[in-house]
Short mmCIF file of C-alpha atoms and ligand atoms in Angstrom, two decimals:
data_model
loop_
_atom_site.label_atom_id
_atom_site.label_comp_id
_atom_site.label_asym_id
_atom_site.label_seq_id
_atom_site.Cartn_x
_atom_site.Cartn_y
_atom_site.Cartn_z
CA MET P 1 41.27 -23.24 130.85
CA SER P 2 42.87 -26.47 129.90
CA ARG P 3 43.87 -28.75 132.86
CA VAL P 4 47.23 -30.56 132.72
CA LEU P 5 48.22 -33.35 134.94
CA VAL P 6 52.05 -33.65 135.17
CA VAL P 7 53.18 -37.22 136.38
CA GLU P 8 56.76 -36.95 137.15
CA ASP P 9 58.86 -38.01 140.21
CA GLU P 10 61.82 -35.62 139.66
CA LEU P 11 60.43 -32.73 141.71
CA HIS P 12 62.64 -30.08 140.34
CA LEU P 13 61.47 -30.88 136.75
CA ALA P 14 57.81 -31.25 137.82
CA GLU P 15 57.59 -28.00 139.62
CA GLY P 16 59.52 -26.28 136.70
CA LEU P 17 56.86 -27.70 134.32
CA ARG P 18 53.88 -26.70 136.55
CA PHE P 19 55.31 -23.06 136.77
CA ASN P 20 55.77 -22.81 133.07
CA LEU P 21 52.30 -24.28 132.20
CA GLU P 22 50.58 -21.97 134.60
CA ALA P 23 52.54 -19.06 133.12
CA GLU P 24 51.18 -20.19 129.74
CA GLY P 25 47.60 -20.08 131.05
CA TYR P 26 47.02 -23.79 131.80
CA ALA P 27 45.86 -25.21 135.10
CA ALA P 28 48.49 -27.67 136.14
CA GLU P 29 48.87 -30.24 138.80
CA VAL P 30 51.77 -32.46 139.67
CA VAL P 31 51.71 -35.98 141.11
CA GLY P 32 55.02 -37.78 141.77
CA ASP P 33 54.15 -41.35 141.08
CA GLY P 34 51.92 -43.73 139.03
CA GLU P 35 49.63 -44.48 141.80
CA GLY P 36 48.91 -41.03 142.25
CA ALA P 37 48.03 -40.54 138.59
CA THR P 38 45.57 -43.43 138.45
CA ASP P 39 44.16 -42.45 141.80
CA LYS P 40 43.27 -38.93 140.50
CA LEU P 41 42.23 -40.03 136.86
CA LEU P 42 40.46 -43.27 137.57
CA ARG P 43 39.36 -43.56 141.28
CA ARG P 44 38.52 -39.81 141.86
CA LYS P 45 37.66 -39.34 138.10
CA GLU P 46 39.18 -35.83 138.27
CA PRO P 47 38.78 -34.28 134.68
CA PHE P 48 42.07 -33.39 132.92
CA ASP P 49 42.29 -32.43 129.32
CA VAL P 50 45.77 -33.85 128.84
CA VAL P 51 48.37 -35.72 130.90
CA VAL P 52 52.19 -35.36 130.68
CA LEU P 53 53.38 -38.70 131.74
CA ASP P 54 57.02 -39.70 132.64
CA ILE P 55 57.79 -43.27 131.83
CA MET P 56 60.37 -43.82 134.75
CA LEU P 57 58.42 -43.53 137.88
CA PRO P 58 58.73 -45.32 141.18
CA GLY P 59 56.36 -48.42 141.60
CA LYS P 60 53.82 -48.29 138.82
CA ASP P 61 55.53 -46.87 135.81
CA GLY P 62 54.35 -44.74 132.85
CA PHE P 63 53.46 -47.85 130.73
CA ASP P 64 51.34 -49.33 133.43
CA VAL P 65 49.59 -45.87 134.00
CA VAL P 66 48.60 -45.61 130.36
CA SER P 67 47.56 -49.19 130.03
CA GLU P 68 45.36 -48.93 133.09
CA LEU P 69 43.68 -45.80 131.79
CA ARG P 70 42.87 -47.37 128.57
CA ALA P 71 41.67 -50.53 130.01
CA ALA P 72 39.25 -48.46 132.14
CA ARG P 73 38.19 -46.72 128.92
CA ASN P 74 39.65 -43.56 130.04
CA TYR P 75 40.95 -41.86 126.69
CA VAL P 76 42.50 -38.62 128.04
CA PRO P 77 45.31 -37.57 125.67
CA VAL P 78 48.65 -38.79 126.94
CA LEU P 79 52.02 -37.39 126.12
CA MET P 80 54.78 -39.60 127.25
CA LEU P 81 58.27 -38.47 128.32
CA THR P 82 60.92 -40.97 127.37
CA ALA P 83 64.64 -41.01 128.06
CA ARG P 84 66.73 -40.10 124.98
CA GLY P 85 67.69 -42.77 122.64
CA ARG P 86 65.26 -45.39 123.85
CA PRO P 87 62.91 -46.06 120.72
CA GLU P 88 61.83 -49.24 122.20
CA ASP P 89 60.08 -47.09 125.05
CA VAL P 90 58.24 -45.12 122.28
CA LEU P 91 56.97 -48.29 120.60
CA LYS P 92 56.04 -49.76 124.01
CA GLY P 93 54.30 -46.46 125.01
CA PHE P 94 52.22 -46.36 121.69
CA ALA P 95 51.27 -49.89 122.19
CA ALA P 96 50.08 -49.21 125.75
CA GLY P 97 47.87 -46.37 124.35
CA ALA P 98 49.84 -43.10 124.50
CA ASP P 99 49.05 -40.51 122.10
CA ASP P 100 52.52 -38.80 121.56
CA TYR P 101 55.85 -38.74 123.13
CA LEU P 102 58.73 -36.24 123.82
CA ALA P 103 62.30 -37.37 124.55
CA LYS P 104 64.09 -35.87 127.55
CA PRO P 105 65.72 -33.47 127.88
CA PHE P 106 63.24 -31.40 125.92
CA ASP P 107 62.75 -27.77 125.06
CA LEU P 108 59.83 -26.20 126.84
CA SER P 109 58.54 -24.59 123.54
CA ILE P 110 58.35 -28.14 122.03
CA LEU P 111 56.38 -29.51 124.92
CA LEU P 112 53.92 -26.63 124.80
CA ALA P 113 53.48 -27.12 121.04
CA ARG P 114 52.86 -30.92 121.41
CA LEU P 115 50.30 -30.29 124.13
CA GLN P 116 48.57 -27.76 121.99
CA GLY P 117 48.47 -30.24 119.25
CA LEU P 118 46.89 -32.92 121.45
CA LEU P 119 44.32 -30.46 122.82
CA ARG P 120 43.44 -29.29 119.41
CA ARG P 121 42.89 -32.76 118.10
CA SER P 122 40.71 -33.85 121.08
CA GLU P 123 38.59 -30.68 120.77
CA TRP P 124 38.21 -31.35 116.95
CA MET P 125 37.18 -34.85 117.66
CA ARG P 126 34.60 -33.83 120.36
CA ALA P 127 33.32 -31.24 118.02
CA GLY P 128 32.92 -33.94 115.31
CA LYS P 129 30.43 -35.78 117.45
CA SER P 130 27.84 -32.97 117.04
CA ARG P 131 28.70 -31.33 113.90
CA ALA P 132 29.96 -31.81 110.37
CA ALA P 133 33.75 -31.93 109.82
CA PRO P 134 35.27 -28.72 108.16
CA ALA P 135 34.91 -28.88 104.33
CA SER P 136 38.66 -28.90 103.83
CA GLN P 137 39.03 -32.06 105.88
CA ASN P 138 36.20 -33.67 103.90
CA ASN P 139 36.74 -33.02 100.25
CA LYS P 140 38.52 -36.15 98.91
CA SER P 141 36.90 -38.88 100.92
CA ASP P 142 33.63 -40.30 101.90
CA ILE P 143 33.77 -39.34 105.57
CA GLY P 144 30.20 -38.28 105.94
CA ASP P 145 28.67 -35.29 107.79
CA PHE P 146 28.87 -36.99 111.10
CA GLY P 147 32.64 -37.93 110.85
CA ARG P 148 31.96 -41.52 109.94
CA PHE P 149 33.35 -43.76 107.31
CA SER P 150 32.02 -47.32 106.45
CA PHE P 151 33.78 -50.07 104.51
CA ALA P 152 33.67 -53.74 104.39
CA GLY P 153 30.93 -53.92 107.03
CA LYS P 154 32.90 -51.88 109.51
CA THR P 155 32.24 -48.27 110.58
CA ILE P 156 34.76 -45.86 111.87
CA ASP P 157 33.39 -43.13 113.99
CA PHE P 158 35.91 -40.35 114.06
CA GLY P 159 33.91 -38.18 116.53
CA ALA P 160 33.30 -41.01 119.00
CA LEU P 161 36.78 -42.51 118.45
CA GLU P 162 35.29 -45.82 117.83
CA LEU P 163 35.40 -48.71 115.28
CA ARG P 164 32.19 -50.67 115.06
CA TRP P 165 31.19 -53.74 113.21
CA GLY P 166 28.39 -56.32 113.96
CA GLY P 167 27.87 -56.08 117.69
CA ASN P 168 31.41 -55.11 118.34
CA THR P 169 33.05 -51.88 119.41
CA ILE P 170 36.77 -50.97 119.59
CA HIS P 171 37.78 -47.64 121.11
CA LEU P 172 40.52 -45.92 119.15
CA THR P 173 43.18 -43.65 120.77
CA LEU P 174 43.38 -40.17 119.28
CA MET P 175 46.48 -41.09 117.25
CA GLU P 176 45.00 -44.35 115.88
CA SER P 177 41.88 -42.40 114.81
CA GLU P 178 44.07 -39.65 113.24
CA LEU P 179 46.16 -42.13 111.35
CA LEU P 180 43.04 -44.02 110.11
CA ARG P 181 41.44 -40.76 109.09
CA HIS P 182 44.50 -39.82 107.05
CA MET P 183 44.61 -43.10 105.35
CA VAL P 184 40.88 -43.03 104.55
CA GLN P 185 40.97 -39.55 103.19
CA ASN P 186 43.75 -40.81 100.83
CA ASP P 187 41.76 -43.80 99.86
CA GLY P 188 43.68 -45.70 97.09
CA LYS P 189 46.73 -43.39 97.15
CA ILE P 190 50.20 -44.28 98.53
CA VAL P 191 51.04 -42.38 101.65
CA SER P 192 54.62 -42.09 102.72
CA ARG P 193 55.90 -42.58 106.26
CA LYS P 194 57.31 -39.05 106.05
CA GLN P 195 54.00 -37.66 105.08
CA ILE P 196 52.42 -39.53 108.05
CA LEU P 197 54.97 -38.14 110.40
CA GLU P 198 54.44 -34.59 109.15
CA GLU P 199 50.67 -34.56 108.53
CA VAL P 200 49.40 -36.89 111.35
CA TRP P 201 52.08 -36.53 114.03
CA GLY P 202 53.00 -32.92 113.15
CA LEU P 203 56.69 -33.86 113.39
CA HIS P 204 59.19 -32.41 111.01
CA GLU P 205 62.15 -33.85 112.86
CA ASP P 206 63.91 -37.09 112.28
CA THR P 207 61.69 -39.35 114.14
CA ASP P 208 61.92 -43.15 114.22
CA THR P 209 59.39 -44.43 111.64
CA ARG P 210 58.93 -47.70 113.29
CA ALA P 211 56.53 -45.94 115.52
CA ILE P 212 54.25 -45.71 112.56
CA ASP P 213 54.74 -49.25 111.55
CA ASN P 214 53.73 -50.18 115.05
CA PHE P 215 50.54 -48.24 114.76
CA VAL P 216 49.75 -49.85 111.41
CA VAL P 217 50.08 -53.26 112.85
CA ARG P 218 47.63 -52.36 115.62
CA LEU P 219 45.22 -50.92 113.15
CA ARG P 220 45.35 -54.01 110.99
CA ARG P 221 44.39 -56.14 114.00
CA TYR P 222 41.27 -53.90 114.14
CA ILE P 223 40.23 -53.54 110.54
CA GLU P 224 41.45 -56.64 108.84
CA ASP P 225 39.92 -60.06 108.63
CA ASP P 226 43.40 -61.52 108.38
CA PRO P 227 45.94 -58.96 109.73
CA GLY P 228 48.76 -61.19 108.33
CA SER P 229 47.68 -60.64 104.85
CA PRO P 230 46.05 -57.20 104.98
CA ARG P 231 43.74 -56.16 102.12
CA HIS P 232 42.62 -52.69 103.16
CA LEU P 233 45.78 -51.27 104.90
CA GLN P 234 48.58 -52.42 102.45
CA THR P 235 52.24 -52.02 102.77
CA VAL P 236 53.87 -50.28 99.80
CA ARG P 237 57.47 -51.73 100.05
CA GLY P 238 60.16 -49.04 100.52
CA VAL P 239 57.63 -46.14 100.39
CA GLY P 240 54.71 -46.36 103.02
CA TYR P 241 51.20 -47.45 103.08
CA ARG P 242 48.04 -47.42 101.18
CA PHE P 243 44.56 -47.81 102.42
CA VAL P 244 41.88 -49.31 100.03
CA ALA P 245 38.29 -49.31 101.15
CA GLU P 246 37.13 -51.83 98.47
CA PRO P 247 40.01 -53.96 97.24
CA GLY P 248 39.42 -55.60 93.85
CA ARG P 249 36.89 -53.28 92.71
CA1 CA M 1 61.12 -40.04 136.36
#
């Protein structure tokens, strides 16, 4: 049974969520502030499979919570709840290390679909640590049997959610890793923002594509020698992006 932590100070909403999650077969717990969330996740190290995190919380807000988690190397998948019409919150949340977001007010079925998406991806990632990726995920790239891909002296380990080079290791969030995987699997091909929204985020709705651009900026900081003039993760003006493992070859 998957364990969900709901971090939300509006008691009515929080209890409604808990009730519905339990009805759907999840084990759900509620905390009403950010301090309570970091206490459970970091201090007590309670194991949760996914966190539903409201941004607007008394005291420590949702951005603070997710930044603290990531700084402490806790990579539990986080679904942020944002107020409608605040794309800057989405960008800030992704920058802090959130994996996905949902604007309030939301439909319960959408929330459940997003949670399932996050859980599926994290299970797949964990499985990737010990066994080969499914053939269908593997057919047009050089992602090896252990879910790794190397280029320009760097190795992406999709199972461990790590990027390694020399003696350095950077941990990737689920979404960073998924976006990199998608780009690597399409090595040399142009990938549109719409494709990324649909195939990486699983979104078919009209989502602000700046969230993708923000991810790309972060990934460039990890994989490019000079993020200001990227060689591997290139912008294709007006269309999207293209990953090139070996530029100039
Ligand atoms: Ca709130």
